[in-house]
Coordinates of C-alpha atoms in Angstrom, one line a residue:
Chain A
X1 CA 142.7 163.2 126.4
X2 CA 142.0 160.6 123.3
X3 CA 143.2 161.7 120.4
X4 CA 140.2 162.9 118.1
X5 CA 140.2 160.4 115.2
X6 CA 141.2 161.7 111.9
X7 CA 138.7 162.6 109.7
X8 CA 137.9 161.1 106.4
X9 CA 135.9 163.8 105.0
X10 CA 136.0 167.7 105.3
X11 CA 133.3 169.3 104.5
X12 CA 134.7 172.6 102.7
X13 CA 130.8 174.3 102.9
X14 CA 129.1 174.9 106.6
X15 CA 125.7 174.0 106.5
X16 CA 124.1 176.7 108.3
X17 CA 126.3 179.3 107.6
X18 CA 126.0 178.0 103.6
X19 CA 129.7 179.6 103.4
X20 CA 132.7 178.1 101.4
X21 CA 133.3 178.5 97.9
X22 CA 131.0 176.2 97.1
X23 CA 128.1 178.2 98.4
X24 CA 129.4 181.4 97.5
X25 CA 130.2 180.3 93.8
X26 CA 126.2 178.6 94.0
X27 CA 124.8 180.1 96.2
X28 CA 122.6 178.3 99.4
X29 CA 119.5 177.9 97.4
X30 CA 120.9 176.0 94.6
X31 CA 122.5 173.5 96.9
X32 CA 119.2 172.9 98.4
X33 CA 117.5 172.3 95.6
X34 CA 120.1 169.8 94.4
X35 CA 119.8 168.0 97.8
X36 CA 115.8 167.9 97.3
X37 CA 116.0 166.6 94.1
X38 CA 117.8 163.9 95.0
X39 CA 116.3 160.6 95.0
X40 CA 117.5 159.5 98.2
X41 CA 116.8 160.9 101.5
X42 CA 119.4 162.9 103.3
X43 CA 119.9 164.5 106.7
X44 CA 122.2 165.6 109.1
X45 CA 122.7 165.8 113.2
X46 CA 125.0 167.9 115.1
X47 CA 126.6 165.4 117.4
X48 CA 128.5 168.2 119.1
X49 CA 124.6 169.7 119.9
X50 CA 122.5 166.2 121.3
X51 CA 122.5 164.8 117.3
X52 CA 119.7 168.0 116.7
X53 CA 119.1 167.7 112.8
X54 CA 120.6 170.4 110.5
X55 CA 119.9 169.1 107.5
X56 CA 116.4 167.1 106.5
X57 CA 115.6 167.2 102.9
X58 CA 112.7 166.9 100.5
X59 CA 113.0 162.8 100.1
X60 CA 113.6 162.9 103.9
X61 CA 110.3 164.5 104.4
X62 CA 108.8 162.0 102.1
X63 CA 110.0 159.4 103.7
X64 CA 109.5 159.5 107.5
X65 CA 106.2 162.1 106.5
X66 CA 108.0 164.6 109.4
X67 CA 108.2 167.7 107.7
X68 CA 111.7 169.9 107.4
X69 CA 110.0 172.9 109.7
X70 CA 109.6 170.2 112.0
X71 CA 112.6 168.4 112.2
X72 CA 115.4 170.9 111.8
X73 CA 116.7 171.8 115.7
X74 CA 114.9 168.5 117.0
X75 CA 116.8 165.4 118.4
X76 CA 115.8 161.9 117.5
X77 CA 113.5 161.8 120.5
X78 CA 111.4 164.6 119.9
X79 CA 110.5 162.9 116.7
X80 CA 110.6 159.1 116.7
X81 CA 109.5 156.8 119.7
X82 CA 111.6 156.3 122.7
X83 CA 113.0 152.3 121.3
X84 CA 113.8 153.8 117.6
X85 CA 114.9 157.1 118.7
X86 CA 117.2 154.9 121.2
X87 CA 118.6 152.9 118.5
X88 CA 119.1 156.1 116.0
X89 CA 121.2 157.1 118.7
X90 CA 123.4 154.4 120.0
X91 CA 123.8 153.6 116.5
X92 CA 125.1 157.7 116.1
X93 CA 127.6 157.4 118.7
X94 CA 128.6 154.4 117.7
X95 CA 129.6 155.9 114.2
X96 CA 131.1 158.9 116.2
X97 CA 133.3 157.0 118.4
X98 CA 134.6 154.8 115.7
X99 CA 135.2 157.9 113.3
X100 CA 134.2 155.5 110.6
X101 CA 131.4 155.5 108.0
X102 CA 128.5 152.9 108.8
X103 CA 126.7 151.2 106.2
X104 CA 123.5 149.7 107.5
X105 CA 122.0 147.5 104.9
X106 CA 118.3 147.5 106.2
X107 CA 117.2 149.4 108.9
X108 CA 113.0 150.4 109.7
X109 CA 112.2 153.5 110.2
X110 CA 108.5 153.7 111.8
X111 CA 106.1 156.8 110.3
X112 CA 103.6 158.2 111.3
X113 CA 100.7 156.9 108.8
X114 CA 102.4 155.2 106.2
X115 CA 103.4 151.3 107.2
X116 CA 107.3 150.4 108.3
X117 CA 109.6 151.8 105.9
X118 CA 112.8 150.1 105.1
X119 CA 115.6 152.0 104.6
X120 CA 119.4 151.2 102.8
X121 CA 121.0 153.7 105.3
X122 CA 124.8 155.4 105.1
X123 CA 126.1 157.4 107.8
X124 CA 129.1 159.2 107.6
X125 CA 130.9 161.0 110.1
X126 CA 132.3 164.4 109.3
X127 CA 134.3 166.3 111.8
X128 CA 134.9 169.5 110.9
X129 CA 137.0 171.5 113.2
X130 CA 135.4 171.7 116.8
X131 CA 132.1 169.9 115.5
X132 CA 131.2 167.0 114.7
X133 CA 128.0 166.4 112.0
X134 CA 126.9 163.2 111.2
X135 CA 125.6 162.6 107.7
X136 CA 123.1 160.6 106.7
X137 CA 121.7 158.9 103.3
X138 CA 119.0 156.7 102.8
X139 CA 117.4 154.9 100.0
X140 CA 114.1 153.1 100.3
X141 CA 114.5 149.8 99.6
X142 CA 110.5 148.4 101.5
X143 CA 109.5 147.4 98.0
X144 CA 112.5 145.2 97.8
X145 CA 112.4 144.0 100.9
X146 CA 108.6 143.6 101.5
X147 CA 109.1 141.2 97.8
X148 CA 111.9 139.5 99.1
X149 CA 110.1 138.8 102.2
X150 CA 107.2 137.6 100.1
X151 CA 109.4 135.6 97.9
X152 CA 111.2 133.9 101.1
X153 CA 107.3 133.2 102.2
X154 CA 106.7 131.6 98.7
X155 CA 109.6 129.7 99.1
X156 CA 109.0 128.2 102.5
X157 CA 105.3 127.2 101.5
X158 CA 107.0 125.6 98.6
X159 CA 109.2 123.8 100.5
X160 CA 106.3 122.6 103.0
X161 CA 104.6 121.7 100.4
X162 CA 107.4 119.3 98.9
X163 CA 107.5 117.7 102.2
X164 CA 103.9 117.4 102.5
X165 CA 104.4 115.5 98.9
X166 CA 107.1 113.9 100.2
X167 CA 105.2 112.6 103.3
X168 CA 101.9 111.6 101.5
X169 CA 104.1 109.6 99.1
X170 CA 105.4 107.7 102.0
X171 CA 101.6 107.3 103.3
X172 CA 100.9 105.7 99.8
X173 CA 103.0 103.2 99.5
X174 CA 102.4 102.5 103.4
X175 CA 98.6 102.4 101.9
X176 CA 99.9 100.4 99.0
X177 CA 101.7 97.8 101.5
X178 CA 98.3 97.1 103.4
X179 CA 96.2 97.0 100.5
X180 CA 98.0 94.3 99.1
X181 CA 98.1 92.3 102.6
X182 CA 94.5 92.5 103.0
X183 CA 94.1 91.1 99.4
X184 CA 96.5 88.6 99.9
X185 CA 95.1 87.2 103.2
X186 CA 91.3 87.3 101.6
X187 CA 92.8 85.0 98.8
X188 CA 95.0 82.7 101.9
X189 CA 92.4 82.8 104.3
X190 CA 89.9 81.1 102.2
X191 CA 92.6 78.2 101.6
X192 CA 94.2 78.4 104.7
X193 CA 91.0 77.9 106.7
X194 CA 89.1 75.1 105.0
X195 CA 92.2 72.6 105.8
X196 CA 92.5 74.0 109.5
X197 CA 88.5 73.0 109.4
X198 CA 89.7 69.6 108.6
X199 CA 92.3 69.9 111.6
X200 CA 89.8 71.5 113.8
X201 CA 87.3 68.4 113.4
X202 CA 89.5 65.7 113.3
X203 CA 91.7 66.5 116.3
X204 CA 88.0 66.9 118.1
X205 CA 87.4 63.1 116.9
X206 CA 90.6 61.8 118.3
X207 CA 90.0 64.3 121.5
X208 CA 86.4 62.1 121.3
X209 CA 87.6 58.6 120.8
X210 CA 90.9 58.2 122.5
X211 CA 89.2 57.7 126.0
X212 CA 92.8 55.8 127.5
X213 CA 95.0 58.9 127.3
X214 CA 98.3 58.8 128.3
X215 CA 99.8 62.3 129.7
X216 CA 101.8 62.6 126.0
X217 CA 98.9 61.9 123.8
X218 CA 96.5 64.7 126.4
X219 CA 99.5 67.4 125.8
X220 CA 99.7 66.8 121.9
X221 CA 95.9 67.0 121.4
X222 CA 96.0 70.2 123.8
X223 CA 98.5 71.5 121.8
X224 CA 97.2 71.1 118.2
X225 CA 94.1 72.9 120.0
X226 CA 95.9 75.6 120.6
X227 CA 97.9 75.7 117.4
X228 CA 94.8 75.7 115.5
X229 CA 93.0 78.3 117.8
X230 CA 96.1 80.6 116.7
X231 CA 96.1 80.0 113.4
X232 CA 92.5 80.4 112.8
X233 CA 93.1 83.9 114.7
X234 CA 95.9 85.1 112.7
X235 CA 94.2 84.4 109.2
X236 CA 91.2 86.5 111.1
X237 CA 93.3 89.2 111.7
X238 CA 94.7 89.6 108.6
X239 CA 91.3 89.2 106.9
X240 CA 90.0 91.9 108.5
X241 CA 92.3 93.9 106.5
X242 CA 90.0 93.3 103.5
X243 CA 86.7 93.1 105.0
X244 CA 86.8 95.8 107.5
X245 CA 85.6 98.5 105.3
X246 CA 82.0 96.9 105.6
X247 CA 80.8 99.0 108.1
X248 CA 77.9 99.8 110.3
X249 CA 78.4 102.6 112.0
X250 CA 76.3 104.1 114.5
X251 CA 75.6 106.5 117.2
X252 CA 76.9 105.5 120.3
X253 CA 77.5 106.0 124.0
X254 CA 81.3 106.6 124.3
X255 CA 81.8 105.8 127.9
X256 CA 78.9 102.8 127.5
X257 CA 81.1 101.4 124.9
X258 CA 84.3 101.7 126.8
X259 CA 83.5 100.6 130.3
X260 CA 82.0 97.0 128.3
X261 CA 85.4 96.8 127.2
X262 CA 86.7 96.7 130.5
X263 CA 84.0 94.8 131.7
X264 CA 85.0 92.1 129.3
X265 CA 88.4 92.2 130.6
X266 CA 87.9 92.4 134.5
X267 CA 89.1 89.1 134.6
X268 CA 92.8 89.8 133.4
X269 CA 92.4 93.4 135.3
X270 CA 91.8 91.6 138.9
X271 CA 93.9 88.9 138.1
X272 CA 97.6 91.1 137.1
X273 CA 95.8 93.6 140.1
X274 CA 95.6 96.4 137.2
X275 CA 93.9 99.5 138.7
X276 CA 92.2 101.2 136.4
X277 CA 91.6 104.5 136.1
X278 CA 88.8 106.6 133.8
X279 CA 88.4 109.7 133.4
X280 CA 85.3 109.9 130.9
X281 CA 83.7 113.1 129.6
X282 CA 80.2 112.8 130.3
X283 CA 77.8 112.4 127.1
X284 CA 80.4 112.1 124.7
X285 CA 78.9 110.3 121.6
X286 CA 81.1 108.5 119.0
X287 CA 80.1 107.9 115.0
X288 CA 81.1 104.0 114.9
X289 CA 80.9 100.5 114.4
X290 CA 80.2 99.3 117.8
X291 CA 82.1 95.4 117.3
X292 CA 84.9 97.0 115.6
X293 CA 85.6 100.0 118.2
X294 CA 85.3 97.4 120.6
X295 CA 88.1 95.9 118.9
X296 CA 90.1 98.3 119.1
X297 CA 89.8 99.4 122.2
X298 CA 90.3 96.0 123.3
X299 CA 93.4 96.0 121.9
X300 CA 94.9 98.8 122.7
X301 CA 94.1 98.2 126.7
X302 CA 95.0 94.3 126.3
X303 CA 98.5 95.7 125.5
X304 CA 98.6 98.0 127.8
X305 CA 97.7 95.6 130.4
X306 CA 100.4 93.1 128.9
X307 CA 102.6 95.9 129.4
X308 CA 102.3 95.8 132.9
X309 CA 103.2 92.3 133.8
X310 CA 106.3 93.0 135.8
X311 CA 104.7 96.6 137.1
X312 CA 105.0 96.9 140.6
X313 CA 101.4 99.0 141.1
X314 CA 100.1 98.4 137.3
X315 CA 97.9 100.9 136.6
X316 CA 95.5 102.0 133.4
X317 CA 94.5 105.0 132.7
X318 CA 91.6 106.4 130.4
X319 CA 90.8 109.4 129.7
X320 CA 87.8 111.0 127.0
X321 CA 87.3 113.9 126.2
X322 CA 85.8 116.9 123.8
X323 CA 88.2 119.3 122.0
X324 CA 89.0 120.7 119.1
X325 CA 91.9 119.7 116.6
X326 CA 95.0 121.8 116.8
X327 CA 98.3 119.7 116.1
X328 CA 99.5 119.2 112.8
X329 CA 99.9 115.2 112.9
X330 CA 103.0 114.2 112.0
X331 CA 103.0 110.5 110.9
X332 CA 100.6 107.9 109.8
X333 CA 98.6 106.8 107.0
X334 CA 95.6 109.3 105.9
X335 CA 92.9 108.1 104.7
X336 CA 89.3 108.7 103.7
X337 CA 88.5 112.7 105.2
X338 CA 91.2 114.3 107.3
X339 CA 90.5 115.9 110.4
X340 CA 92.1 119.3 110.4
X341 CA 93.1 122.0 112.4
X342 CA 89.6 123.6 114.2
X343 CA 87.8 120.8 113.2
X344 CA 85.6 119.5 116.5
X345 CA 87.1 115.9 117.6
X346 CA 86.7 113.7 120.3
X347 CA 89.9 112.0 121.9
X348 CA 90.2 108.9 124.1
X349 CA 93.7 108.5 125.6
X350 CA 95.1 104.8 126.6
X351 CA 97.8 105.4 129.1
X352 CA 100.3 102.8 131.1
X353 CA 103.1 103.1 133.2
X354 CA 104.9 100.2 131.8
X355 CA 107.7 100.4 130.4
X356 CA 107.2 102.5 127.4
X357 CA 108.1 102.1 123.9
X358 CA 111.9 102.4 123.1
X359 CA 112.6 105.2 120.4
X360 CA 113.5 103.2 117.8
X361 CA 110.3 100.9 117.8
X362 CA 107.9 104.1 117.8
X363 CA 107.4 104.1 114.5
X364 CA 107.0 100.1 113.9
X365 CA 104.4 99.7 116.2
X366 CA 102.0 99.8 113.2
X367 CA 103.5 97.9 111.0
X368 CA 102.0 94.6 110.5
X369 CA 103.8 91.8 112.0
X370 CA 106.3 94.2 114.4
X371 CA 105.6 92.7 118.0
X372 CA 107.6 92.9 121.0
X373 CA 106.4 89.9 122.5
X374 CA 107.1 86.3 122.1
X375 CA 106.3 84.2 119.1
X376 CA 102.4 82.8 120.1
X377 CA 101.9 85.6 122.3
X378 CA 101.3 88.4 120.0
X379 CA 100.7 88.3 116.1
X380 CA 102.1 91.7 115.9
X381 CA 98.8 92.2 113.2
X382 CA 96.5 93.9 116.5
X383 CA 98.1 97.4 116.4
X384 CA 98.1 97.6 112.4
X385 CA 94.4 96.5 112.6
X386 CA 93.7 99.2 115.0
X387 CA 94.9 101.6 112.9
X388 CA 93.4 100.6 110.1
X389 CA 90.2 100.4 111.8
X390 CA 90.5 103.8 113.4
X391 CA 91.3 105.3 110.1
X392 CA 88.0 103.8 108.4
X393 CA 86.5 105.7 110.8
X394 CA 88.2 109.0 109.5
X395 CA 90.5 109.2 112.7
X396 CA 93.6 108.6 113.4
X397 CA 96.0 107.1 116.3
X398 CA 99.3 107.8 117.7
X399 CA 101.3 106.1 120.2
X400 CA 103.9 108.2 122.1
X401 CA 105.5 107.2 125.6
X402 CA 103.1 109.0 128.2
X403 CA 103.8 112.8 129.6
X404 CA 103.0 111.7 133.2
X405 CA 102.8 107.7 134.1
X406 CA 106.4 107.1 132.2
X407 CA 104.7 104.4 130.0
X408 CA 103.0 104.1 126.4
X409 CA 99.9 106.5 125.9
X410 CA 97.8 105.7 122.9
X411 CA 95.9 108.5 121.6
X412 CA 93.1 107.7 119.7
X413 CA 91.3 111.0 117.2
X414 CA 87.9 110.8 116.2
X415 CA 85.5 113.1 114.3
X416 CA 82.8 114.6 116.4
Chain K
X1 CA 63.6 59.3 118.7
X2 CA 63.9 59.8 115.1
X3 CA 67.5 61.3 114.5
X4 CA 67.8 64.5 113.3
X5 CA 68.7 64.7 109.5
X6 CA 71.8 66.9 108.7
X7 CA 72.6 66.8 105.0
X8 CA 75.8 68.4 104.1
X9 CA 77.2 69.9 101.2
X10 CA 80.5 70.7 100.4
X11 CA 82.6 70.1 97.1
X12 CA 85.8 68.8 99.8
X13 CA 84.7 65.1 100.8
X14 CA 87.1 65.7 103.5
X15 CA 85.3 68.0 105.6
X16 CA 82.1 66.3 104.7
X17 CA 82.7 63.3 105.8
X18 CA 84.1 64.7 108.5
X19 CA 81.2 66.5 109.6
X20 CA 79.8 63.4 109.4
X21 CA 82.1 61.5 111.7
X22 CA 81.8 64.3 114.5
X23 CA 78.2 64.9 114.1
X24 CA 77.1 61.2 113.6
X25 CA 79.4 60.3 116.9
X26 CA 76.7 62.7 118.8
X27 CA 74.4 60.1 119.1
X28 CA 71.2 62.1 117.4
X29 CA 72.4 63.3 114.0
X30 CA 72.2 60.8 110.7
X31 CA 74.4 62.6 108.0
X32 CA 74.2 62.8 104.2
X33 CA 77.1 63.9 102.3
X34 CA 76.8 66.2 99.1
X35 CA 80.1 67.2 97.3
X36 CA 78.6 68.0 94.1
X37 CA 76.6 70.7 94.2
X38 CA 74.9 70.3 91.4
X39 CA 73.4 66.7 92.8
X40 CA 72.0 68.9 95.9
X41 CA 68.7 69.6 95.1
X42 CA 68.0 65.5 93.6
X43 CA 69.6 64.5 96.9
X44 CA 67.7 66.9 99.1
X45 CA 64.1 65.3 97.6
X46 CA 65.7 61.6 98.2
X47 CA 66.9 62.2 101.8
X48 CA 64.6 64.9 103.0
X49 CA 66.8 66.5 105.5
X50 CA 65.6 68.5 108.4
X51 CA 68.4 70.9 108.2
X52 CA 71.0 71.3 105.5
X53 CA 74.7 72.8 106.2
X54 CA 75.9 74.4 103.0
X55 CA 79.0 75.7 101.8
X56 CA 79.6 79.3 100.2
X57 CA 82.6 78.4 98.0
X58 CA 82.2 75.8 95.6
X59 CA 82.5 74.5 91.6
X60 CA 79.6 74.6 89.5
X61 CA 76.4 75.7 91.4
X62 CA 77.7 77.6 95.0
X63 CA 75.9 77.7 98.0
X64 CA 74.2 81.0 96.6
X65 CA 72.8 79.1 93.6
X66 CA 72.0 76.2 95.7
X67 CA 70.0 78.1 98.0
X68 CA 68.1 79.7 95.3
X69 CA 67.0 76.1 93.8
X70 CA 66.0 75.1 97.2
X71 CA 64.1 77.9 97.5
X72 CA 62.1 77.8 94.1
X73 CA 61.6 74.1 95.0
X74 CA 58.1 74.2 97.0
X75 CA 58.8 70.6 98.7
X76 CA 62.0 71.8 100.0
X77 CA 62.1 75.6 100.4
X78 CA 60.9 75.0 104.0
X79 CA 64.6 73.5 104.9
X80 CA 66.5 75.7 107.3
X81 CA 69.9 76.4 105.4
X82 CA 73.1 77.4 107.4
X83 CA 76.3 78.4 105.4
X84 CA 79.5 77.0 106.3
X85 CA 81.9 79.7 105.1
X86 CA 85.9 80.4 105.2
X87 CA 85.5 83.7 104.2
X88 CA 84.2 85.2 106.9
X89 CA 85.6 86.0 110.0
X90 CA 84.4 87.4 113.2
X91 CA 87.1 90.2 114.7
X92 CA 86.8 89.0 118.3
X93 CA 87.7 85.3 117.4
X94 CA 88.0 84.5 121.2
X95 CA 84.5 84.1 121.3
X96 CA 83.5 80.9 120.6
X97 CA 79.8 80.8 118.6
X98 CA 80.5 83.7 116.2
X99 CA 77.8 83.8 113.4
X100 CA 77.4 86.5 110.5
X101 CA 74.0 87.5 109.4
X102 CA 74.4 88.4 105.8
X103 CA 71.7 88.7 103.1
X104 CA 71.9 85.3 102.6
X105 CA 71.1 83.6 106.0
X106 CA 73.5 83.0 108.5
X107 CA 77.0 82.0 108.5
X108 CA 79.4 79.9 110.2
X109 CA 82.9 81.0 110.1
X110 CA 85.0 77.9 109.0
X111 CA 86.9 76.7 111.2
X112 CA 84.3 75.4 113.6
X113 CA 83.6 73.0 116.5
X114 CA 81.3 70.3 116.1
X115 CA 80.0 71.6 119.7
X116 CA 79.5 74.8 117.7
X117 CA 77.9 73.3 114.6
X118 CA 75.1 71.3 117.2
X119 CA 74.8 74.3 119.0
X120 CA 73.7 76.6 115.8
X121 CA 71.6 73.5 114.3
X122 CA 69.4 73.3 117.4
X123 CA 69.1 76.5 118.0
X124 CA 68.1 76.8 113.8
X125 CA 65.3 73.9 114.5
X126 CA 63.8 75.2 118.0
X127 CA 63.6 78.8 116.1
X128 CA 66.1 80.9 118.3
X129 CA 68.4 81.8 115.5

């Protein structure tokens, strides 16, 4: 047989029997008064007699609102639920096993009509010739806890809050950086394009005149052509940072607006055999300027389809639809009114399954003059311009590598 | 058939005389070159263009105030105006013919094709635009 451990405490009184010296020099109704005046809660279970309590005082009653008539004889289980009286009582033989007293910093003790009360709990166990009495003491510490728990609250909102700061800073000077582009490129388009006028018109002359062209002099008037036709597109691009907030937005026909898009670009569709697939909500109206949605959408599926070049079955797909705003965005610039959580929205999603975006460009693709593609091929200004468009609009856009068709998904947030 | 009379007026000499060139080369255009603005109006009465092509940007008088003068003149407020501008810019610059309406008349985004320019200045004298 296991050796019983060895007590730490003897308790020179019995309860029930209230006998010892101590009773007999106090006598039993003294003692008990002393234990109800106490400011902490104390009881006691037989653990030689299923843990019945033997001792359940005034602050005890107060506490878990289970009066003494009531509890005195009872088990755990006959007065707490099934999961707490479970835990009271692993916990019990726990304590009895180890012979050891248990301090249990915060433990809840559910009552009957008041809300959770926490409880600074020490159990002790006494063994006290063939029994075994397990003594408890509790202080109720809810109103420290329920304040530290609403201090930790304070302190995580504060802490969102700095990174909220922190974030919109970051959107500032990301606002700051564009602003001063756009006012920049008003000031350099307006010198910039008057002397590609000049080029424009002259090369057209020489185009004109030359009439004996050899196959160098056809290539380098072909080519200043095309140098001009870029120019003159980049300078537009990055004037539309400054002029773009002239707006005229309208009603209009979401999936009307889209499928001229495509129409406009069936050509490069057919030709790179791009399949296209919509999926449009039906009747879905959008609060914008028509040209400039256009553009955006144009540029978002013209590099999607770009994406696809070496695609073995390049597909497009686009997808409207109604819902209502529930993430917390993440990145970006915010401007003008925010959407925000529950507010009504309409999304139109831009998916490819290209190659994606690698990890470490997700977050450039924005940014003015990042591109991926070769110098003439892409300015690097259309994504930044989309953005910047979309926002004007009070949306946003995100680009994230898509769930499903393993390329880049655009998703593009609107007010309803 | 009398040519059509284009006079243009633009404080660069350049890109007037270039106009010029390119238009003049058409066969049916006969060009007059303004590059102070402030002679526009004296010119206007001499030459009495049938359409004038007027740039937004310029020293002096710009092709706001010129307007306005042509405007409060009664022999030549009847002149069909178009403003050659560099500060506009149409988004979808693949397009070739891209004209702004603004308060002012309309506008043709510098750079621009001669085949462009003929295109807007008949369609301005047959009434389209």
């Amino acid at each position: 047989m296991r050796a019983r451990p060895r007590p730490r405490i003897i308790l020179k009184y019995d309860v029930m029997d209230a006998g010892g010296d101590f009773s007999e020099k106090f006598g039993l109704k003294h003692y008990q008064s002393i234990l109800d005046n106490l400011p902490v809660a104390v009881f006691a279970k037989d653990a030689t007699d299923e843990f019945r309590f033997l001792l359940w005082n005034k602050k005890q009653e107060t506490i878990s609102t289970i009066p003494r008539q009531r509890a005195l004889g009872r088990t755990d289980y006959d007065l707490f639920s099934q999961e707490s009286a479970q835990y009271f009582r692993e916990m019990d033989e726990k304590i009895v096993r180890s012979g050891k007293p248990l301090e249990i910093p915060e433990e809840i003790l559910e009552t009957g009509d008041r809300d959770e009360v926490y409880l600074h709990t020490y159990k002790i166990p006494i063994f006290d010739h063939d029994r075994t009495i397990l003594v408890g003491i509790s202080e109720d510490v809810t109103e420290t806890v329920t304040n530290r728990k609403a201090l930790q609250k304070a302190s995580r909102t504060i802490q969102a809050k700095e990174q909220e700061i922190e974030k919109t800073q970051l959107q500032l000077i990301q606002i700051a950086k564009l602003e001063s582009i756009g006012q920049l490129a008003a000031g350099v388009a307006h010198e910039v394009k008057n002397p590609l006028n000049l080029i424009l018109q002259g090369v057209e002359y020489l185009d004109r005149t030359i009439t004996e062209k050899d196959e160098n002099t056809a290539f380098v008037i072909e080519e200043m052509n095309h140098a001009i036709t870029r120019a003159t597109k980049i300078i537009n691009e990055l004037v539309d940072f400054s002029t773009s907030s002239r707006f005229d937005k309208r009603e209009c026909d979401l999936a009307g607006l889209l499928d001229g898009v495509l129409l406009m670009l069936r050509h490069d569709c057919s030709r790179l055999d791009v399949q296209i697939d919509r999926d449009f909500a039906e009747g879905l109206t959008v609060h914008v300027d028509q040209a400039k949605f256009e553009q955006v959408i144009l540029n978002v599926v013209i590099n999607a389809i770009h994406a696809l070049r070496d695609v073995a079955q390049p597909r497009v797909a686009i997808t409207t639809r109604k819902s209502t705003y529930s993430d917390e965005r993440s990145e970006g610039v915010r401007t003008g009114k925010q959407i925000r959580i529950g507010d009504p929205i309409v999304e139109i999603e831009i998916g490819d399954n290209g190659a994606g975006i690698s990890p470490e460009h997700l977050d450039k693709v924005f940014d003015p003059f990042f591109t991926t593609k070769p110098t003439g091929v892409g300015t690097g200004l259309g994504l930044s311009v989309v953005r910047k468009i979309v926002e004007l609009h009070d949306g946003f856009i995100t680009i994230t590598n898509h769930p499903t068709l393993a390329g880049a998904m655009v998703k593009i947030v609107l007010p309803e | 058939m009398s040519k059509i009379k284009v006079l243009a007026i633009d404080d660069e000499p350049g890109a007037t005389r270039m106009m010029k060139i390119n238009l003049e080369s058409l066969g049916q255009y006969q060009v007059e070159m303004v590059n102070d603005s402030t002679q526009s109006i004296a010119t206007a009465l001499r030459f009495r263009p049938d359409i004038i092509l007027l740039d937004m940007v310029m020293p002096n008088l710009d092709g706001g105030d010129v307007k306005r003068l042509l405007q409060e003149n009664e022999e030549l407020k009847d002149i069909p105006v178009l403003f050659l501008t560099a500060l506009v810019s149409d988004s979808d610059t693949s397009s070739d013919v891209s004209l702004v309406e603004s308060g002012d008349g309309i506008m043709i985004p510098k750079p621009v094709k001669t085949e462009v320019l003929r295109s807007c200045i008949e369609q301005t004298l047959s009434g389209v635009l």
